[in-house]
Structures are given as C-alpha cells and as structure tokens.
Amino acid sequence: MTGTLRVAMIGHGFMGAAHSQGWRVAPRFFDLPLDPVMQVVTGRDDATTAAAAAKWGWAESSTDWRETIARDDVDVVDIVTPGDTHAEIAIAALEAGKHVLCEKPLANSVAEAEAMTDAAARAEARGIRAMVGFTYRRVPAATFARSLVADGRIGEVRQVRAEYLQDWLMDPEAPMTWRLDRAKAGSGSLGDIGAHAVDLAEFITGQTIDSVSGIVETLVDERPLLGESVGLSGTASAERGRVTVDDVAFFTGRLNSGALASFEASRYRTGRKNALRVEVSGTRGALAFDLERLNELEFYDATAPETELGFRRILVTEHDHPYLAPWWPTGHMLGYEHGFSHQVLDFTTAIAGASSPRPSFADGLHVQRVLDAVERSSAADSRWVQTND
C-alpha cells in the first residue's frame, strides 16, 4: 500500500487537539510509508467543530459521524469522543472498511469491548486494522524500559508498583464534567488514568495481570452543575449533580509469572499533576519511569560492586533510543505531545505493512477486564477476582 491515508477524526476536545498534533507533525519528522491527509473532523456543534478544523488543520468539518465514516475519501477513523460512544462508532467504521484508532479506555464495559474486539477481528481478515491509543507506551523512556526488561537487564521480575496521580478534582466545588458521569465515562480515576497504569506496567514487563484485589471509592458524591457558559470558563449553577464514578482506586494484582504488583489511581492526590510512575524490581536490578520526568529513566544494576550500587539516571535523548533519531540533537527534550506523533508512525506503518498494530483492540479488552475485575473485587469486600472471569 502506497500513497496517502485520508483521516477523519470524530471528536475534537483535549484528545482531539493531541491527536491532531500527531497527524500534523509526524509526516514532517518521520519518513512515513503513507502520507496522512487530515480530511475531516466531526463534532456535535457546527460552529465549534468548524473552529477546531481551522485551528488544528483539518480540511473540513462535519456534525454527522455516520455520514463521515460512509465517505469514500476517508481511510482512517480516529475516535476521540467520550467512552460511551466508542463501541457504536468503532464497529460502524470497521464494518464500513475503515481503519480505526480509538482512544483509551477502549469502551465503558467489557461487553462493549468484546463487541469491538470481535468487529476488529472480522475486519482484520479483510485487511482493516484497529488500534487503541495507550500513547504512553510510545514515550521513548517507557519504550526503552521495556527493552531493558526484555533483554534481561533486571533479571526475573519480582515486583511491580504503578500509580497514576492527579489533583484536578481536589476542590469539592469544582463543577461536574462528563468524566464524573458513569453513563458517559464508564468509570472515574480507575478507567480514566488507572487504565494507563495497567497498560504501561504490562507493556514494560511484557506480562499480564491475571487476578486482582482492590477497592474503589467516591470521595465527593455531588458537585455544582455548569451554567449556560459551558467549558473551562463555565460558571457553576446552584443546581448540583450526582458524581457516579470512583475518585480513587487501589488494587493489588498477580502477574502471569506469579510476581506481585500494586496499583493506585487518584484524581485527588494533592500536589500531583500528571504523575504516572512505574517501578519494576527484578533479581538483577530495577528500573523506574516517571511521566513528570519523561525524558529520564532510573536504572539500578544489582550486579555492580557493592561500592557502586545505587539508582542512576539515564537521559533518554540519544538517537539510538526509541523514536528519537528524527527529532532534535542529543540532549534536547521531548514533551507530552510527541507520543502522538509516534502513535501515527506506528499505526501508519502497520497499515502499510499489512501487520497487526499494538496495542490492539484485544489488548484494550484485556485492560477493560482488569478494570472490571477491580470493581467487582471492591464490591465483594476486596476478594481476589480473576481478570478473565
């Protein structure tokens, strides 16, 4: 397959901006096998969608996603809408013969994720590719960490600790958003950011979580609704809405190797803005990745002489590190948005090479099963629950 790859994006909020950046920048730095064309962005409101198209470089805008995926001049459908719409849009797009990139978490329920994975399997038999957007896999330091584990540099994995901590909900009078509504978001901290912690821990270790024991809790159960001015500058009204998702989630897990792992997801951790951290301990060493220091990796070599033991800082900016050769001179940092360009690189390469991209919808389904198992464990006094029950 050669030539162009005409892209339609459904949704245009925060993730829409990030994905737009990826589609626009990737072909300017990487030698892509297909040239992405930002064909059309689709949203609910004509004026705001047109404004997003003009701002981020989409050729057209639309308010009808069904019409968009039926277009002959669309090859890829990129889904960045709230989770309650993922299944319907993705399945329809795959059945229409479009490649699909869907933001995480894959769906709001295991049943929806299973239906999406089945649709992706049917589409793959026709050469249609589907991928879920766990973008933190593509931060160079995280990808490099996976390579070190796979190469045996820390030996046999014994223990994993993963946490994703934010504090943007600390104010109990901060207004309701769709992320606090289970009908739209599926879950709260667990699905929104805990899904990233699960996927990244599994990606770095190369293992899967087989069983979990956990607890989820809502700390603030109602918040003011936004008034007529909706958005970041919206004003809170006197009317209050019910928070129907979790605010914090804690769980332990057992990996398929038998190693133990601990996880925490919170949007109430005071002082933490975007702290995704994964630490992996093994028989020969350990490593730690922290998204708030995303150009660095901590590495501990337990085989070094006793007088030289200690974590050392690796600056992951060399051209031999993953993804970095086309970017800036050694030592110049990358940022949050670069992972989305790496996502475009990997997705277009898979499509052009007729290979299965990762993480696949099946990978997304597995994460959904882990999240579901945590919720079931919490409802059953934190008993251990198999992730494939």
Short mmCIF file of C-alpha atoms in Angstrom, two decimals:
data_model
loop_
_atom_site.label_atom_id
_atom_site.label_comp_id
_atom_site.label_asym_id
_atom_site.label_seq_id
_atom_site.Cartn_x
_atom_site.Cartn_y
_atom_site.Cartn_z
CA MET A 1 0.00 0.00 0.00
CA THR A 2 1.42 3.38 -1.03
CA GLY A 3 0.23 6.95 -1.27
CA THR A 4 -1.98 8.87 1.11
CA LEU A 5 -4.01 7.94 4.15
CA ARG A 6 -7.11 10.11 4.45
CA VAL A 7 -8.09 10.59 8.08
CA ALA A 8 -11.38 11.52 9.75
CA MET A 9 -11.39 12.39 13.44
CA ILE A 10 -14.57 12.00 15.48
CA GLY A 11 -14.47 14.43 18.40
CA HIS A 12 -12.25 17.47 18.90
CA GLY A 13 -11.69 18.23 22.60
CA PHE A 14 -8.49 17.79 24.60
CA MET A 15 -7.64 14.48 22.96
CA GLY A 16 -8.69 15.83 19.59
CA ALA A 17 -6.05 18.53 19.90
CA ALA A 18 -3.40 15.97 20.87
CA HIS A 19 -4.30 13.60 18.03
CA SER A 20 -4.42 16.48 15.54
CA GLN A 21 -0.91 17.43 16.59
CA GLY A 22 0.21 13.85 15.96
CA TRP A 23 -1.31 13.62 12.48
CA ARG A 24 0.05 17.04 11.50
CA VAL A 25 3.60 16.73 12.85
CA ALA A 26 4.52 13.06 12.30
CA PRO A 27 4.94 13.28 8.49
CA ARG A 28 7.22 16.30 8.91
CA PHE A 29 9.75 14.41 11.05
CA PHE A 30 9.31 10.73 10.18
CA ASP A 31 9.59 9.03 6.80
CA LEU A 32 6.08 7.57 6.91
CA PRO A 33 5.08 4.83 4.48
CA LEU A 34 1.77 6.65 3.91
CA ASP A 35 1.14 10.38 3.93
CA PRO A 36 -1.69 11.32 6.33
CA VAL A 37 -4.26 13.76 4.96
CA MET A 38 -6.36 15.47 7.65
CA GLN A 39 -9.60 15.18 5.71
CA VAL A 40 -12.45 15.94 8.13
CA VAL A 41 -13.17 16.45 11.82
CA THR A 42 -16.63 15.69 13.19
CA GLY A 43 -18.37 17.05 16.27
CA ARG A 44 -21.83 17.82 17.64
CA ASP A 45 -21.86 21.59 17.15
CA ASP A 46 -21.28 23.12 13.73
CA ALA A 47 -19.58 26.32 14.92
CA THR A 48 -17.19 24.74 17.46
CA THR A 49 -16.31 21.90 15.08
CA ALA A 50 -15.55 24.32 12.27
CA ALA A 51 -13.38 26.34 14.64
CA ALA A 52 -11.49 23.19 15.66
CA ALA A 53 -10.94 22.30 11.99
CA ALA A 54 -9.50 25.74 11.29
CA LYS A 55 -7.31 25.71 14.39
CA TRP A 56 -5.83 22.25 14.02
CA GLY A 57 -5.58 21.98 10.24
CA TRP A 58 -8.47 19.75 9.17
CA ALA A 59 -9.69 20.39 5.64
CA GLU A 60 -13.39 20.09 6.50
CA SER A 61 -15.79 19.80 9.43
CA SER A 62 -18.99 17.85 9.89
CA THR A 63 -21.66 17.19 12.52
CA ASP A 64 -22.72 13.73 11.31
CA TRP A 65 -20.29 10.93 12.21
CA ARG A 66 -22.31 8.33 10.28
CA GLU A 67 -22.01 10.40 7.13
CA THR A 68 -18.30 10.86 7.80
CA ILE A 69 -17.48 7.16 8.03
CA ALA A 70 -19.51 6.46 4.89
CA ARG A 71 -17.37 8.81 2.80
CA ASP A 72 -15.26 7.31 0.03
CA ASP A 73 -12.47 9.80 0.73
CA VAL A 74 -11.88 8.52 4.29
CA ASP A 75 -9.47 5.65 5.01
CA VAL A 76 -9.00 6.03 8.79
CA VAL A 77 -11.43 6.92 11.57
CA ASP A 78 -9.76 8.34 14.68
CA ILE A 79 -12.13 8.26 17.69
CA VAL A 80 -11.53 10.77 20.50
CA THR A 81 -15.07 11.02 21.89
CA PRO A 82 -16.24 10.07 25.43
CA GLY A 83 -16.25 6.35 26.13
CA ASP A 84 -20.00 5.81 25.81
CA THR A 85 -19.77 6.37 22.03
CA HIS A 86 -16.66 4.30 21.26
CA ALA A 87 -18.34 0.98 20.53
CA GLU A 88 -21.01 2.27 18.16
CA ILE A 89 -18.64 4.44 16.15
CA ALA A 90 -15.76 1.95 16.02
CA ILE A 91 -17.89 -1.02 14.98
CA ALA A 92 -19.65 1.01 12.29
CA ALA A 93 -16.34 2.31 10.96
CA LEU A 94 -14.75 -1.15 10.84
CA GLU A 95 -17.79 -2.56 9.06
CA ALA A 96 -17.51 0.30 6.56
CA GLY A 97 -13.94 -0.82 5.80
CA LYS A 98 -12.12 1.96 7.65
CA HIS A 99 -9.00 1.51 9.75
CA VAL A 100 -9.75 2.62 13.32
CA LEU A 101 -7.68 4.32 16.01
CA CYS A 102 -9.68 4.57 19.26
CA GLU A 103 -8.66 6.42 22.39
CA LYS A 104 -8.42 4.54 25.66
CA PRO A 105 -10.11 3.07 27.55
CA LEU A 106 -11.45 1.03 24.67
CA ALA A 107 -15.03 1.07 25.95
CA ASN A 108 -17.20 1.62 29.01
CA SER A 109 -17.84 -2.07 29.67
CA VAL A 110 -16.42 -5.50 28.99
CA ALA A 111 -19.41 -6.33 26.76
CA GLU A 112 -18.78 -3.28 24.57
CA ALA A 113 -15.06 -4.01 24.41
CA GLU A 114 -15.78 -7.63 23.41
CA ALA A 115 -18.07 -6.46 20.61
CA MET A 116 -15.41 -4.03 19.38
CA THR A 117 -12.70 -6.71 19.50
CA ASP A 118 -14.90 -9.14 17.56
CA ALA A 119 -15.54 -6.45 14.93
CA ALA A 120 -11.80 -5.75 14.72
CA ALA A 121 -11.05 -9.46 14.21
CA ARG A 122 -13.59 -9.67 11.38
CA ALA A 123 -12.18 -6.52 9.81
CA GLU A 124 -8.58 -7.75 10.10
CA ALA A 125 -9.48 -10.71 7.92
CA ARG A 126 -10.27 -8.10 5.24
CA GLY A 127 -7.03 -6.18 5.78
CA ILE A 128 -8.56 -3.50 8.02
CA ARG A 129 -6.50 -2.51 11.09
CA ALA A 130 -7.59 -1.33 14.55
CA MET A 131 -5.54 0.08 17.41
CA VAL A 132 -6.28 1.53 20.85
CA GLY A 133 -4.49 4.69 21.93
CA PHE A 134 -2.42 3.88 25.01
CA THR A 135 0.02 6.57 23.94
CA TYR A 136 2.34 6.44 26.96
CA ARG A 137 3.79 3.22 25.57
CA ARG A 138 5.41 5.45 22.97
CA VAL A 139 7.25 7.79 25.32
CA PRO A 140 10.86 6.87 24.42
CA ALA A 141 11.92 6.25 28.04
CA ALA A 142 8.99 3.87 28.59
CA THR A 143 9.73 2.00 25.35
CA PHE A 144 13.40 1.80 26.34
CA ALA A 145 12.40 0.43 29.76
CA ARG A 146 10.54 -2.39 28.04
CA SER A 147 13.65 -3.19 26.00
CA LEU A 148 15.81 -3.38 29.13
CA VAL A 149 13.38 -5.80 30.79
CA ALA A 150 13.10 -7.92 27.64
CA ASP A 151 16.89 -8.06 27.37
CA GLY A 152 17.13 -9.44 30.91
CA ARG A 153 18.89 -6.41 32.38
CA ILE A 154 16.89 -6.57 35.61
CA GLY A 155 16.57 -10.37 35.65
CA GLU A 156 13.35 -12.07 36.68
CA VAL A 157 10.57 -9.64 37.54
CA ARG A 158 9.59 -9.98 41.18
CA GLN A 159 7.53 -6.90 41.99
CA VAL A 160 5.84 -4.00 40.18
CA ARG A 161 4.44 -0.74 41.52
CA ALA A 162 2.36 1.51 39.26
CA GLU A 163 0.45 4.67 40.09
CA TYR A 164 -1.20 7.50 38.23
CA LEU A 165 -1.86 10.53 40.43
CA GLN A 166 -3.54 13.86 39.67
CA ASP A 167 -5.19 16.55 41.80
CA TRP A 168 -7.55 18.41 39.47
CA LEU A 169 -10.64 17.37 41.46
CA MET A 170 -9.33 18.46 44.86
CA ASP A 171 -11.79 21.36 45.10
CA PRO A 172 -15.17 19.83 46.13
CA GLU A 173 -16.93 22.81 44.49
CA ALA A 174 -15.32 22.28 41.10
CA PRO A 175 -18.19 21.72 38.64
CA MET A 176 -19.42 18.46 37.16
CA THR A 177 -17.93 17.26 33.89
CA TRP A 178 -18.72 14.27 31.70
CA ARG A 179 -15.76 12.45 33.27
CA LEU A 180 -17.74 12.27 36.54
CA ASP A 181 -20.79 10.70 34.89
CA ARG A 182 -20.62 6.90 34.71
CA ALA A 183 -23.05 6.80 31.79
CA LYS A 184 -20.54 8.72 29.65
CA ALA A 185 -17.16 7.85 31.19
CA GLY A 186 -17.71 4.26 32.33
CA SER A 187 -15.66 4.79 35.49
CA GLY A 188 -13.64 7.53 37.17
CA SER A 189 -9.99 7.52 38.16
CA LEU A 190 -9.88 3.75 37.60
CA GLY A 191 -10.73 3.90 33.90
CA ASP A 192 -9.54 7.38 33.06
CA ILE A 193 -5.98 7.12 34.38
CA GLY A 194 -5.78 3.71 36.07
CA ALA A 195 -6.12 2.14 32.63
CA HIS A 196 -2.84 3.81 31.65
CA ALA A 197 -1.09 2.45 34.74
CA VAL A 198 -2.32 -1.07 33.96
CA ASP A 199 -1.30 -0.95 30.32
CA LEU A 200 2.10 0.63 30.93
CA ALA A 201 3.00 -1.83 33.70
CA GLU A 202 2.09 -4.74 31.44
CA PHE A 203 3.87 -3.20 28.45
CA ILE A 204 7.15 -2.62 30.32
CA THR A 205 7.19 -6.06 31.98
CA GLY A 206 5.82 -7.98 29.00
CA GLN A 207 3.41 -9.70 31.40
CA THR A 208 -0.32 -9.63 32.06
CA ILE A 209 -2.39 -9.23 35.22
CA ASP A 210 -4.23 -12.48 35.97
CA SER A 211 -6.04 -11.57 39.20
CA VAL A 212 -6.72 -8.52 41.36
CA SER A 213 -7.90 -7.48 44.79
CA GLY A 214 -8.97 -3.87 45.15
CA ILE A 215 -11.15 -1.08 46.40
CA VAL A 216 -12.63 1.98 44.69
CA GLU A 217 -14.26 4.91 46.44
CA THR A 218 -16.02 8.19 45.68
CA LEU A 219 -14.80 10.99 47.94
CA VAL A 220 -17.12 13.79 46.77
CA ASP A 221 -20.52 12.49 45.67
CA GLU A 222 -22.09 15.67 44.30
CA ARG A 223 -20.87 18.80 42.54
CA PRO A 224 -22.36 22.00 41.09
CA LEU A 225 -23.56 21.82 37.52
CA LEU A 226 -22.23 24.25 34.96
CA GLY A 227 -24.41 27.17 34.00
CA GLU A 228 -25.07 28.34 30.47
CA SER A 229 -21.40 29.08 29.82
CA VAL A 230 -20.08 25.55 29.37
CA GLY A 231 -16.39 24.79 29.21
CA LEU A 232 -13.28 25.61 31.14
CA SER A 233 -14.61 29.12 31.76
CA GLY A 234 -18.09 27.85 32.61
CA THR A 235 -19.86 29.22 35.66
CA ALA A 236 -21.28 26.90 38.31
CA SER A 237 -25.02 27.00 38.93
CA ALA A 238 -26.90 26.45 42.18
CA GLU A 239 -28.11 23.07 40.94
CA ARG A 240 -25.94 20.09 41.85
CA GLY A 241 -25.27 16.87 40.05
CA ARG A 242 -24.51 13.39 41.35
CA VAL A 243 -20.99 12.02 40.90
CA THR A 244 -21.42 8.41 39.77
CA VAL A 245 -17.80 7.32 39.31
CA ASP A 246 -14.89 6.48 41.59
CA ASP A 247 -12.45 9.15 42.72
CA VAL A 248 -9.69 6.83 43.93
CA ALA A 249 -8.78 3.22 43.22
CA PHE A 250 -6.28 0.97 44.99
CA PHE A 251 -5.60 -2.62 43.98
CA THR A 252 -3.02 -5.35 44.04
CA GLY A 253 -2.51 -7.77 41.21
CA ARG A 254 -0.72 -11.00 40.42
CA LEU A 255 1.06 -11.21 37.09
CA ASN A 256 1.05 -14.32 34.92
CA SER A 257 4.64 -15.03 36.09
CA GLY A 258 3.48 -15.03 39.72
CA ALA A 259 5.03 -11.65 40.50
CA LEU A 260 3.02 -9.22 42.61
CA ALA A 261 2.02 -5.70 41.60
CA SER A 262 0.36 -2.76 43.33
CA PHE A 263 -1.65 -0.01 41.63
CA GLU A 264 -3.15 3.34 42.60
CA ALA A 265 -5.21 5.79 40.57
CA SER A 266 -6.36 9.08 42.06
CA ARG A 267 -7.51 12.47 40.86
CA TYR A 268 -7.35 13.70 44.48
CA ARG A 269 -3.64 13.36 45.25
CA THR A 270 -2.76 16.86 46.37
CA GLY A 271 0.22 18.34 44.53
CA ARG A 272 0.41 15.68 41.82
CA LYS A 273 -0.43 17.00 38.36
CA ASN A 274 0.24 14.12 35.99
CA ALA A 275 2.30 11.62 37.94
CA LEU A 276 2.30 8.30 36.12
CA ARG A 277 5.07 6.19 37.66
CA VAL A 278 6.02 2.55 37.11
CA GLU A 279 8.78 0.82 39.09
CA VAL A 280 9.85 -2.74 38.28
CA SER A 281 12.10 -4.75 40.61
CA GLY A 282 13.89 -7.89 39.50
CA THR A 283 16.55 -10.38 40.54
CA ARG A 284 19.38 -8.49 38.81
CA GLY A 285 18.22 -4.89 39.04
CA ALA A 286 15.34 -2.44 38.88
CA LEU A 287 14.06 0.49 36.85
CA ALA A 288 11.61 3.33 37.34
CA PHE A 289 9.79 5.60 34.89
CA ASP A 290 8.03 8.82 35.90
CA LEU A 291 5.93 10.72 33.34
CA GLU A 292 6.61 14.01 35.11
CA ARG A 293 10.27 13.42 34.16
CA LEU A 294 9.52 11.76 30.86
CA ASN A 295 12.96 12.13 29.28
CA GLU A 296 14.60 10.13 32.06
CA LEU A 297 14.77 6.54 33.26
CA GLU A 298 16.12 5.39 36.63
CA PHE A 299 18.14 2.16 36.44
CA TYR A 300 19.65 0.04 39.21
CA ASP A 301 22.20 -2.66 38.42
CA ALA A 302 22.26 -5.10 41.34
CA THR A 303 25.25 -6.92 39.81
CA ALA A 304 27.54 -3.90 40.22
CA PRO A 305 30.15 -3.89 43.00
CA GLU A 306 28.68 -3.07 46.40
CA THR A 307 30.58 0.21 46.48
CA GLU A 308 28.88 1.32 43.24
CA LEU A 309 25.28 0.34 43.96
CA GLY A 310 22.51 2.89 43.53
CA PHE A 311 19.94 4.08 41.02
CA ARG A 312 21.45 6.03 38.16
CA ARG A 313 19.74 8.50 35.85
CA ILE A 314 19.65 7.71 32.15
CA LEU A 315 18.79 10.66 29.94
CA VAL A 316 16.76 9.11 27.12
CA THR A 317 17.58 11.57 24.34
CA GLU A 318 20.17 9.73 22.24
CA HIS A 319 19.39 9.00 18.62
CA ASP A 320 19.77 5.28 19.34
CA HIS A 321 16.93 5.45 21.84
CA PRO A 322 13.42 4.53 20.58
CA TYR A 323 11.79 7.04 18.20
CA LEU A 324 14.44 9.73 18.76
CA ALA A 325 16.57 9.70 15.59
CA PRO A 326 14.37 12.10 13.55
CA TRP A 327 13.89 14.61 16.36
CA TRP A 328 16.32 17.09 17.91
CA PRO A 329 20.07 16.92 18.64
CA THR A 330 21.11 14.74 21.60
CA GLY A 331 20.11 16.17 24.94
CA HIS A 332 17.16 18.20 23.63
CA MET A 333 13.96 17.16 25.37
CA LEU A 334 10.69 15.79 24.04
CA GLY A 335 7.28 16.57 25.56
CA TYR A 336 3.80 15.16 26.09
CA GLU A 337 2.65 15.71 22.50
CA HIS A 338 5.47 13.72 20.87
CA GLY A 339 3.92 10.38 21.81
CA PHE A 340 1.02 11.12 19.49
CA SER A 341 3.39 11.54 16.55
CA HIS A 342 4.97 8.19 17.47
CA GLN A 343 1.46 6.71 17.53
CA VAL A 344 0.86 7.94 13.98
CA LEU A 345 4.21 6.47 12.90
CA ASP A 346 3.39 3.04 14.30
CA PHE A 347 -0.21 3.00 13.06
CA THR A 348 0.59 4.06 9.50
CA THR A 349 3.50 1.59 9.39
CA ALA A 350 1.19 -1.25 10.43
CA ILE A 351 -1.43 -0.28 7.85
CA ALA A 352 1.14 -0.01 5.05
CA GLY A 353 2.83 -3.25 6.05
CA ALA A 354 -0.41 -5.21 6.48
CA SER A 355 0.58 -6.07 10.04
CA SER A 356 -1.39 -6.01 13.28
CA PRO A 357 -0.77 -2.78 15.26
CA ARG A 358 -0.30 -2.79 19.03
CA PRO A 359 -1.91 -2.17 21.37
CA SER A 360 -4.73 -3.99 19.62
CA PHE A 361 -8.41 -3.95 20.47
CA ALA A 362 -7.74 -7.31 22.15
CA ASP A 363 -5.19 -5.55 24.36
CA GLY A 364 -7.78 -2.90 25.15
CA LEU A 365 -10.31 -5.60 26.01
CA HIS A 366 -7.84 -7.17 28.43
CA VAL A 367 -7.37 -3.84 30.23
CA GLN A 368 -11.16 -3.45 30.37
CA ARG A 369 -11.39 -6.87 32.03
CA VAL A 370 -8.80 -5.83 34.62
CA LEU A 371 -10.77 -2.65 35.42
CA ASP A 372 -13.99 -4.64 35.67
CA ALA A 373 -12.35 -7.18 37.97
CA VAL A 374 -11.17 -4.37 40.28
CA GLU A 375 -14.72 -3.01 40.55
CA ARG A 376 -16.13 -6.48 41.22
CA SER A 377 -13.48 -7.08 43.85
CA SER A 378 -14.31 -3.78 45.57
CA ALA A 379 -18.00 -4.70 45.62
CA ALA A 380 -17.11 -8.05 47.23
CA ASP A 381 -15.03 -6.76 50.16
CA SER A 382 -11.82 -6.77 48.11
CA ARG A 383 -11.77 -10.50 47.46
CA TRP A 384 -9.39 -11.74 44.77
CA VAL A 385 -11.02 -11.83 41.31
CA GLN A 386 -9.66 -13.40 38.12
CA THR A 387 -9.38 -10.92 35.27
CA ASN A 388 -10.82 -13.42 32.77
CA ASP A 389 -13.89 -14.38 34.84
#
